[in-house]
mmCIF file of C-alpha atoms and ligand atoms in Angstrom:
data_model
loop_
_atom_site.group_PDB
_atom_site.id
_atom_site.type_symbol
_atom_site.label_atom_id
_atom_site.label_comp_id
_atom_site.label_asym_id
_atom_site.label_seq_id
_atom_site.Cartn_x
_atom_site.Cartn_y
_atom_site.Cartn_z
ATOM 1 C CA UNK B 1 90.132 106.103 78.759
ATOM 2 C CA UNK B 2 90.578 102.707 80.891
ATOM 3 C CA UNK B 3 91.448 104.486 84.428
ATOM 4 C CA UNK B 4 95.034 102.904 85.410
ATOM 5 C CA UNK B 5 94.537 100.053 87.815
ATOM 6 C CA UNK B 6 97.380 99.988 91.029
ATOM 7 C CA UNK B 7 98.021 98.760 94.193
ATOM 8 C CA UNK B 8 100.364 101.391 96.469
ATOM 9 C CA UNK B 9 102.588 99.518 98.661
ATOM 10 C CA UNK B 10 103.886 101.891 101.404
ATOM 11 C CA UNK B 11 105.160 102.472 104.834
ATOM 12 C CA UNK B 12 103.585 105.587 105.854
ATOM 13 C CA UNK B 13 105.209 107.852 106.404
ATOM 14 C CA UNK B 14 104.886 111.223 105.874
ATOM 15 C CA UNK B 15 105.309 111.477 101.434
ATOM 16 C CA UNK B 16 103.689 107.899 101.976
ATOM 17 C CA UNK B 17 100.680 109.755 102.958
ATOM 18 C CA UNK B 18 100.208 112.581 100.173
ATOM 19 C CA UNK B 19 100.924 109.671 97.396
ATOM 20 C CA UNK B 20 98.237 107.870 99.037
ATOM 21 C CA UNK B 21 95.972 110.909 98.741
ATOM 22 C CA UNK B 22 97.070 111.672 95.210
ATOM 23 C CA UNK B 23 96.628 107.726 94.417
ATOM 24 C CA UNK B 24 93.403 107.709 95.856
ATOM 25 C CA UNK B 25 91.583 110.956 93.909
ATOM 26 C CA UNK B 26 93.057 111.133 90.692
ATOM 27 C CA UNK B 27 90.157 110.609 88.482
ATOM 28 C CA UNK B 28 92.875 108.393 85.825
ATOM 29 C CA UNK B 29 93.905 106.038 88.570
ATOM 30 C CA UNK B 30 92.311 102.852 89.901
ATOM 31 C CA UNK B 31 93.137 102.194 93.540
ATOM 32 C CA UNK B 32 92.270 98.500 94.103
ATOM 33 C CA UNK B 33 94.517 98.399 97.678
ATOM 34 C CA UNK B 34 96.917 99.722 99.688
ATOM 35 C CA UNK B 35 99.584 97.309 100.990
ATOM 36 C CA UNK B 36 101.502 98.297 103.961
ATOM 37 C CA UNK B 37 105.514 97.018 104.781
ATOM 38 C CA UNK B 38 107.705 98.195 107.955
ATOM 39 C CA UNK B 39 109.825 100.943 106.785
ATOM 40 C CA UNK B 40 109.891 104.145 107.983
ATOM 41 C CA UNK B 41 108.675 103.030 111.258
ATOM 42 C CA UNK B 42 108.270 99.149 112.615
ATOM 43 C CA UNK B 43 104.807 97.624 110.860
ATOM 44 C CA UNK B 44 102.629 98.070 114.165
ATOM 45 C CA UNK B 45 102.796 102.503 113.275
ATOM 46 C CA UNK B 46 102.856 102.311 109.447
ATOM 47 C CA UNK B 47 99.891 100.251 109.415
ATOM 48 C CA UNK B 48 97.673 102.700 111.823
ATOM 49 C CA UNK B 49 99.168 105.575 110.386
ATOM 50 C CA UNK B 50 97.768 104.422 106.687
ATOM 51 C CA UNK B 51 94.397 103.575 108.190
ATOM 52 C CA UNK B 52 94.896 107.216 109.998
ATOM 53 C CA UNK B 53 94.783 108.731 106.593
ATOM 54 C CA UNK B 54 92.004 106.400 105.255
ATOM 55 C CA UNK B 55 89.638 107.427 108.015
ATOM 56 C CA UNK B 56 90.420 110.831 108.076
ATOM 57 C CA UNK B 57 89.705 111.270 104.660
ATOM 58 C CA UNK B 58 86.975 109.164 104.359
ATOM 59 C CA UNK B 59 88.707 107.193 101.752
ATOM 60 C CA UNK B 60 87.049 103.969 100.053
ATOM 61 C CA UNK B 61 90.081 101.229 99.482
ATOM 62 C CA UNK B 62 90.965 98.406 101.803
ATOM 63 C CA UNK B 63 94.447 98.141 103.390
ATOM 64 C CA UNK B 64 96.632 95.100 104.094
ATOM 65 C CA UNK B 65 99.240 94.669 106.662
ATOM 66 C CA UNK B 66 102.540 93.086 104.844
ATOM 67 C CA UNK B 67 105.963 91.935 105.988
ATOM 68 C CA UNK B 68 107.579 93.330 109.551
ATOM 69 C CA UNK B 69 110.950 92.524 108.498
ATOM 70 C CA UNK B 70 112.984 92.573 106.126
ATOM 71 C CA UNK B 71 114.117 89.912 104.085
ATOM 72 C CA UNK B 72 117.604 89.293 105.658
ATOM 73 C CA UNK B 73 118.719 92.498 106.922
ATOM 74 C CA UNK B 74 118.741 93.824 111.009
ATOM 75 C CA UNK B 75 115.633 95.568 110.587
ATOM 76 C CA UNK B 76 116.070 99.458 110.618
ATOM 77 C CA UNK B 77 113.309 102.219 110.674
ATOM 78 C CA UNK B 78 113.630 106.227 109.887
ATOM 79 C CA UNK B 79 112.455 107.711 113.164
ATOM 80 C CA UNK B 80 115.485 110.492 112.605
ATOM 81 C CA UNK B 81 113.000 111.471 110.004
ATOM 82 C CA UNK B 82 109.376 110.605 110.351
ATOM 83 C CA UNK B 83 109.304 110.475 114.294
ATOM 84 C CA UNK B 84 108.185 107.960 116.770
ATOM 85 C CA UNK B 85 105.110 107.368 115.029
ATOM 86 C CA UNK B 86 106.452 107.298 111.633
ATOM 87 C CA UNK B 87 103.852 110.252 110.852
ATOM 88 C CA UNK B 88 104.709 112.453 113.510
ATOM 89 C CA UNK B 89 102.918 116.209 113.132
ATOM 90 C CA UNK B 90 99.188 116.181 112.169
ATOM 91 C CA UNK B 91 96.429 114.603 114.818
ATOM 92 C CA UNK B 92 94.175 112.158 114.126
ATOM 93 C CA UNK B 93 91.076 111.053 115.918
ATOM 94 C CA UNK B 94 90.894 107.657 117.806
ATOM 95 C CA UNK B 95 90.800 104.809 114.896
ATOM 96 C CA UNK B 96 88.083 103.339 114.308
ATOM 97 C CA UNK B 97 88.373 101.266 111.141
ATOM 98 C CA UNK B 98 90.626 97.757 110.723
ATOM 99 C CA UNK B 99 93.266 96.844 108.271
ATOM 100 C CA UNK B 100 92.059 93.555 105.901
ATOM 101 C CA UNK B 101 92.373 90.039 107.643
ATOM 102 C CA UNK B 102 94.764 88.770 104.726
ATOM 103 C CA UNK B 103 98.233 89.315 104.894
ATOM 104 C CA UNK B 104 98.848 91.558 101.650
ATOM 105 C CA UNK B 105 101.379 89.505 100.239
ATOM 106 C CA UNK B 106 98.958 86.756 100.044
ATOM 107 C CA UNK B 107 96.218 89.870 98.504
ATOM 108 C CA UNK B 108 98.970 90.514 95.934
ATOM 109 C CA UNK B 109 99.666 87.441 95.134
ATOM 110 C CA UNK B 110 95.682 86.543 94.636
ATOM 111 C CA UNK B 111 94.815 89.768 93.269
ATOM 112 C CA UNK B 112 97.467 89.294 90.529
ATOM 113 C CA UNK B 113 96.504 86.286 89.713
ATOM 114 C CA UNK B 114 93.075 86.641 89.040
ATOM 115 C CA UNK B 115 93.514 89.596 86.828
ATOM 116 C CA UNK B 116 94.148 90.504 83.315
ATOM 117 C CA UNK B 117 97.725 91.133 84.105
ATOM 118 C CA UNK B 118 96.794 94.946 83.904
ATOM 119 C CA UNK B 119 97.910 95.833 87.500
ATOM 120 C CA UNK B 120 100.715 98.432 88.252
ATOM 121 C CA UNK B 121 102.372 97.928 91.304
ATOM 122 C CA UNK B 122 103.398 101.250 93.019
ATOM 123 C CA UNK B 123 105.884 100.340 95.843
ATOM 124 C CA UNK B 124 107.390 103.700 97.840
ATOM 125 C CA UNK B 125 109.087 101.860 100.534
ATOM 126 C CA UNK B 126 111.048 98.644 101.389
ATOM 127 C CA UNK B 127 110.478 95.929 98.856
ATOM 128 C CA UNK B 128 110.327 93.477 101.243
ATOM 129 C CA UNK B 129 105.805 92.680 100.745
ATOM 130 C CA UNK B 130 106.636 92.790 96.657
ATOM 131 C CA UNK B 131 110.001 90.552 96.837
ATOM 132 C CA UNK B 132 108.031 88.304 99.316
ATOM 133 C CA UNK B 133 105.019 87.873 96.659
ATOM 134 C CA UNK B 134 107.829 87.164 93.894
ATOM 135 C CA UNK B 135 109.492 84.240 96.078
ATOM 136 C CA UNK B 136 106.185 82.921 97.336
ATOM 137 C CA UNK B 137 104.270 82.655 93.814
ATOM 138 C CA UNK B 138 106.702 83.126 90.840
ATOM 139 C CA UNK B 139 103.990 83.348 88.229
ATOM 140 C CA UNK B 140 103.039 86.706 89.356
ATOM 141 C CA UNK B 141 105.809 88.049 87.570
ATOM 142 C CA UNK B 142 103.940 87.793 84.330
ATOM 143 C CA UNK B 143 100.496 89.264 85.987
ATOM 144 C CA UNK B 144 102.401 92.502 86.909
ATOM 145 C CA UNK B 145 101.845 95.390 84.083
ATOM 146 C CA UNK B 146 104.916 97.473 85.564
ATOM 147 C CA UNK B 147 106.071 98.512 88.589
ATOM 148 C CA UNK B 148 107.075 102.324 89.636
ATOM 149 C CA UNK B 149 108.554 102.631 92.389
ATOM 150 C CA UNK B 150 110.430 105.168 94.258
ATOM 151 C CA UNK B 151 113.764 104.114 95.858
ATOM 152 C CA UNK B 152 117.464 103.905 95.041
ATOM 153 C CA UNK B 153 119.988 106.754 94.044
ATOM 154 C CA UNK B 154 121.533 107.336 90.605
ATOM 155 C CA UNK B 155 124.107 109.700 92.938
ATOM 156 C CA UNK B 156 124.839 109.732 96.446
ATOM 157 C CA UNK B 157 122.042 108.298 99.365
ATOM 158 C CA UNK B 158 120.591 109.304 102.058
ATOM 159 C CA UNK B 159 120.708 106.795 104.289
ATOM 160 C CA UNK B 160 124.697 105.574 103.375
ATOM 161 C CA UNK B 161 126.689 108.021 101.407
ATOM 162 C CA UNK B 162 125.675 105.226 98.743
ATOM 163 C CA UNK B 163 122.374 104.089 99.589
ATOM 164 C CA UNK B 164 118.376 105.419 99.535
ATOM 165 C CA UNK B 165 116.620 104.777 102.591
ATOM 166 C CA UNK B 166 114.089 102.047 100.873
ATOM 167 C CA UNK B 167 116.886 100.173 98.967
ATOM 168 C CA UNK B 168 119.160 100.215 101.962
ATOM 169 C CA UNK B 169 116.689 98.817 104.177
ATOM 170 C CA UNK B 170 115.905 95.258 102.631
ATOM 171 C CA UNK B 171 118.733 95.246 99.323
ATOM 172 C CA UNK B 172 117.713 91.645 99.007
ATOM 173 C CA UNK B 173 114.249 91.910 98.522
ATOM 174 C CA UNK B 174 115.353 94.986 96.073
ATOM 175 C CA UNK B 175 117.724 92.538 94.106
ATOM 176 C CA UNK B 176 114.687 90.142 93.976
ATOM 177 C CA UNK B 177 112.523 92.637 92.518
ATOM 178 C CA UNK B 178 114.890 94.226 89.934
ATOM 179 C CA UNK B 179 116.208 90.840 88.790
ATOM 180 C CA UNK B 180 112.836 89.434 88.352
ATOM 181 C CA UNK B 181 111.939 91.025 84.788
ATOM 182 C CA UNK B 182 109.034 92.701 85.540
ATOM 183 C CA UNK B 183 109.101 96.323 83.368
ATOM 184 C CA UNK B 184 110.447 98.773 86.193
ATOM 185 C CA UNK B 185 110.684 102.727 86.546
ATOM 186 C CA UNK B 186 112.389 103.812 89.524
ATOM 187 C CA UNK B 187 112.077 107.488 91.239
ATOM 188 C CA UNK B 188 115.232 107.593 92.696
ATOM 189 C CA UNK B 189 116.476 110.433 95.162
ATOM 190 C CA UNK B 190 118.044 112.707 92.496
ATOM 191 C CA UNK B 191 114.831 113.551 90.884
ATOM 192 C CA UNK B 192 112.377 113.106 94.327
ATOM 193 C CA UNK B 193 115.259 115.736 96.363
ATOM 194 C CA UNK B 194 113.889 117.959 93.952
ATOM 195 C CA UNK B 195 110.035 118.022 94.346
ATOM 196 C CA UNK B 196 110.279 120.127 97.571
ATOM 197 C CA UNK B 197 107.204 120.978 99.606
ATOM 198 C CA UNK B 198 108.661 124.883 101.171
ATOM 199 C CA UNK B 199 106.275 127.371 102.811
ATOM 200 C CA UNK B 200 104.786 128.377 100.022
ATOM 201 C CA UNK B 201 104.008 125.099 98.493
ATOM 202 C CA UNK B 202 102.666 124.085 101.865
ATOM 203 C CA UNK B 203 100.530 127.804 102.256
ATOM 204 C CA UNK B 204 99.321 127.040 98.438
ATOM 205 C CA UNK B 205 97.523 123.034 99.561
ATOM 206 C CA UNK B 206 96.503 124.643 103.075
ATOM 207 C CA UNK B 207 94.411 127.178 101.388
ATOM 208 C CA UNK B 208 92.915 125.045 99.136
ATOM 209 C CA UNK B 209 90.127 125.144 102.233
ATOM 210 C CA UNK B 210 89.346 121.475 102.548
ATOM 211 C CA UNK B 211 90.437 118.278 105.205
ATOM 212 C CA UNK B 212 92.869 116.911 102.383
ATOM 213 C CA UNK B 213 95.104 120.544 102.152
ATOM 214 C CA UNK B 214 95.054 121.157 105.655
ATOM 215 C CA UNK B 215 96.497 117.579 106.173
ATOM 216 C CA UNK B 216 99.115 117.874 103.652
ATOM 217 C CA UNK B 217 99.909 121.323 105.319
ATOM 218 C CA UNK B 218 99.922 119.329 108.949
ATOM 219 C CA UNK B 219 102.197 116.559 107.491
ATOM 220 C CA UNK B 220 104.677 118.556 105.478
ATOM 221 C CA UNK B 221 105.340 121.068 108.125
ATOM 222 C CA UNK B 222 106.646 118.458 110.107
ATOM 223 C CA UNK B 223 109.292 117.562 107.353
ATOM 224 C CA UNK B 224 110.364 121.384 106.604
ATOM 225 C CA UNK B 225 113.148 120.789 108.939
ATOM 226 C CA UNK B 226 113.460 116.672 109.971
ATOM 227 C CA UNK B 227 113.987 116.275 105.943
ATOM 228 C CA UNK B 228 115.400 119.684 104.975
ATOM 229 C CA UNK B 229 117.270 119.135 101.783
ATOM 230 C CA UNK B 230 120.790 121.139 101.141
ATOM 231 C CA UNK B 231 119.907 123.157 104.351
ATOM 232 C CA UNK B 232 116.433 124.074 102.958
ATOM 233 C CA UNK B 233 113.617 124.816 104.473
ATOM 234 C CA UNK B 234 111.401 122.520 103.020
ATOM 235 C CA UNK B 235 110.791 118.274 102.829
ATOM 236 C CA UNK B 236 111.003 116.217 99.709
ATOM 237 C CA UNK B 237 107.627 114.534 98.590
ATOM 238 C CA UNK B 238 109.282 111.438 97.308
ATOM 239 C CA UNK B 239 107.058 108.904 97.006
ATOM 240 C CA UNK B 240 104.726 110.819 95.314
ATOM 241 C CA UNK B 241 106.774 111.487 92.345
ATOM 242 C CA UNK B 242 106.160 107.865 91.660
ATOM 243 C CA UNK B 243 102.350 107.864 91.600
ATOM 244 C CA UNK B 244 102.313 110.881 89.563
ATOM 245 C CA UNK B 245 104.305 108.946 86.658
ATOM 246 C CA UNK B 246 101.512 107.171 85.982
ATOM 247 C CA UNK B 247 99.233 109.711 84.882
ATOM 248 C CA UNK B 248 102.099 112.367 83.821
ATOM 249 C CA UNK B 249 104.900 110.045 82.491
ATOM 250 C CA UNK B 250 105.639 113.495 79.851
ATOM 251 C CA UNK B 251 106.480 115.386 82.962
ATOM 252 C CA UNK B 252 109.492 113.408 83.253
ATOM 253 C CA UNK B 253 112.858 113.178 81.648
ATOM 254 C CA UNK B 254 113.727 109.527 82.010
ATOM 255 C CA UNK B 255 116.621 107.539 80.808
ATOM 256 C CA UNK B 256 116.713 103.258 80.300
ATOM 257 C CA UNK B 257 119.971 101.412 82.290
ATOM 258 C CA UNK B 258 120.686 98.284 83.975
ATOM 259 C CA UNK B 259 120.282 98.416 87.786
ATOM 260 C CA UNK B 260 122.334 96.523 89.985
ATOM 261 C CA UNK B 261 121.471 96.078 93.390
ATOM 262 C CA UNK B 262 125.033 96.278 95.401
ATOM 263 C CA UNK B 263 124.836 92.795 98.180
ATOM 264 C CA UNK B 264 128.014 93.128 98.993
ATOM 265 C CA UNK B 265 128.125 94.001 102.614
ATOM 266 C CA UNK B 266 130.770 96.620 102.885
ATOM 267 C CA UNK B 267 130.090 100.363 102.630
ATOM 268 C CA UNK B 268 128.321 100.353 99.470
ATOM 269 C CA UNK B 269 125.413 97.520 100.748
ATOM 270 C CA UNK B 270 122.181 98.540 99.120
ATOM 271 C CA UNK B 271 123.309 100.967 96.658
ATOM 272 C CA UNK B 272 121.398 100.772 93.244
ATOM 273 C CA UNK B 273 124.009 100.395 90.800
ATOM 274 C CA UNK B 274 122.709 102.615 87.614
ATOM 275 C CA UNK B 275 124.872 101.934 84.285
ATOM 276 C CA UNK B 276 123.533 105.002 82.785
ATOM 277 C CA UNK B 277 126.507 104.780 80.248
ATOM 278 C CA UNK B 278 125.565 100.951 79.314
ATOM 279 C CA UNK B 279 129.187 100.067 80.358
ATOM 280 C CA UNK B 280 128.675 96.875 82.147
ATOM 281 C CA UNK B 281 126.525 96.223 78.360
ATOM 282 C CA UNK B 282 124.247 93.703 80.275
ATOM 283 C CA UNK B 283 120.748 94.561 79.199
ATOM 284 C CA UNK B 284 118.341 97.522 80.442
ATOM 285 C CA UNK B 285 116.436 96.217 83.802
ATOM 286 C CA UNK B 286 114.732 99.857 84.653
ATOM 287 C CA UNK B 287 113.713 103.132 83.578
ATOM 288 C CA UNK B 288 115.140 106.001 85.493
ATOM 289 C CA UNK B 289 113.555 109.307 86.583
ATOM 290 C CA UNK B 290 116.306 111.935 86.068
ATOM 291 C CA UNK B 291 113.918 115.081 86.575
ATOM 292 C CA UNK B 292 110.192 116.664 86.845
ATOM 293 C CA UNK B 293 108.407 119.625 85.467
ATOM 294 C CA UNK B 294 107.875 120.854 89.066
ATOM 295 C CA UNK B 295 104.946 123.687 88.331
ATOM 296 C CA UNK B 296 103.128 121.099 86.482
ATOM 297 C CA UNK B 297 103.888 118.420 89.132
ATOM 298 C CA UNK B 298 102.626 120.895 92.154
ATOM 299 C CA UNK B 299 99.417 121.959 89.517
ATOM 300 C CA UNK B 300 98.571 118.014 89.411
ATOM 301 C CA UNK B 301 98.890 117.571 93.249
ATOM 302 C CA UNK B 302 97.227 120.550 94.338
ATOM 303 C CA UNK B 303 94.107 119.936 91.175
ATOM 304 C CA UNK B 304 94.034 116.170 92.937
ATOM 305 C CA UNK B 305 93.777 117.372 96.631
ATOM 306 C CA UNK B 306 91.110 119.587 95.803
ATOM 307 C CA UNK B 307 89.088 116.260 94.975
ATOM 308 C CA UNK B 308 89.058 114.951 98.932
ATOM 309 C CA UNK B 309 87.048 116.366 101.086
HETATM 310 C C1 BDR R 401 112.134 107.238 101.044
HETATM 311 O O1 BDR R 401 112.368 106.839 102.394
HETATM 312 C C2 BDR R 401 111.291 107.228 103.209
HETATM 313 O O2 BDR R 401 111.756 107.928 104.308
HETATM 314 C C3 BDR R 401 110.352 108.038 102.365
HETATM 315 O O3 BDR R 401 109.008 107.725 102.691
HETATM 316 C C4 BDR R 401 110.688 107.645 100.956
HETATM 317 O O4 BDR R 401 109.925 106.541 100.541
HETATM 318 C C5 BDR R 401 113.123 108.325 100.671
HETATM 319 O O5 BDR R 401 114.430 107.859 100.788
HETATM 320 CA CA1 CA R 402 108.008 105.713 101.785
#
């Protein structure tokens, strides 16, 4: 089998980190780049906190430094969350290795264009690199294979009672993306609340014995309590839920809808909109994760981590 070729564009980030391990092992996936957008932190952390990762794994893909705004939006990072890094918890050594000199939307944009149009796009924060790409050279929209992402909220949010952190941040480069046609599955934070990394999940990739388990240990036990779901001790893996579609899309219960990006700016501003009834009838724009096989997801991460070093 053809191993899947993406690019992960992230804002690292603590479950920006273990999809980038995940993305970055699995023997079915093709890592051609890592693209990196202010999210979770302001651009000048995210960026040195995915190169972090890169180093201290020893891993083998480039990484380009993206948009440091959003599109129109007062910018506004997760530090209630992540921490003053962005990827507050485990240590890394003194960096030693540089991000790409492109900027990545111009790498999307190129890369995209010079292939087959058999790229995924895997986007787990802001939209604001993959909206930018869309405004700046149109024609990639028939380049890109599909994009998963994870964002948005079928239910409530986390960030608004109505809107998803990576939605909420930049809705307009959201409503670029999920207007623009391109075939999209969304992980939204009704499934991704669920895949929760407690003690014993965290015990399970620790003992595993090698660099990749004890960092996943390092960053998850920071988010037992700064992302405790429904008073839990334990922190939601979200954006990996996303890369793991692509090589488990049967773990998944999914359902088709249109998605409507709320612009509006009163108290529902960035809300994704999901017609899971068909109501509005205006035709299907996204695929929607509704829930996860979580033994099998936590056999797949654990079976992928023990691939690092
Ligand atoms: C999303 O926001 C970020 O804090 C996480 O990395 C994830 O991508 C969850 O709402
Ligand atoms: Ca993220």
């Amino acid at each position: 089998m053809n191993r899947i070729k993406m690019i992960l564009d992230c804002d690292t980030g603590h479950d920006d980190a273990i999809a980038l391990m995940i993305a970055s092992k699995h023997p079915d996936i093709d890592l051609l780049g890592v693209t990196v957008v202010a999210g979770n932190q302001t651009l000048d952390k995210t960026l040195p906190n995915t190169l972090h990762v890169v180093q201290h794994l020893g891993l083998d893909v480039p990484v380009y430094g993206g948009m440091a705004k959003p599109i129109v939006k007062v910018q506004e990072v997760a530090e209630d969350v992540h921490g003053k890094s962005g990827l507050d918890g485990p240590v890394f050594e003194e960096l030693r290795i540089k991000a790409q000199p492109e900027h990545a939307v111009n790498y999307l944009i190129r890369t995209l264009m010079e292939s087959d149009g058999d790229i995924t796009l895997v986007p787990v924060g802001p939209l604001t690199n993959i909206a930018m790409a869309i405004l700046l050279e149109p024609r990639i929209v028939n380049k890109i294979r599909q994009i998963v992402l994870m964002g948005g909220a079928v239910g409530i949010g986390n960030t608004t009672p109505s809107a998803e952190f990576n939605i909420y941040v930049d809705p307009e480069a959201a409503h670029i993306v999920f207007s623009s046609g391109v075939k999209i599955t969304m992980m939204p934070l009704d499934l991704t609340n669920t895949a929760l990394a407690d003690e014993s999940v965290i015990e399970r990739m620790r003992n595993i014995g090698n660099k990749a388990g004890k960092l996943f240990a390092d960053i998850m036990s920071f988010t037992l309590h700064s992302q405790a779901v429904n008073g839990l001790s334990a922190g939601p893996v979200h954006d990996v839920t996303a890369v793991t579609y692509l090589v488990a899309p049967d773990l998944y219960e999914t359902v088709d809808a249109y998605v409507q990006i709320d612009l509006s700016k009163g108290p529902s501003y960035g809300r994704t909109v999901c017609d899971i009834y068909g109501r509005s009838g205006l035709e299907k724009n996204a695929t929607i994760g509704m829930k996860i096989r979580l033994k099998e997801f936590w056999d797949l991460v654990e079976d992928t981590l023990r691939r690092h070093i």
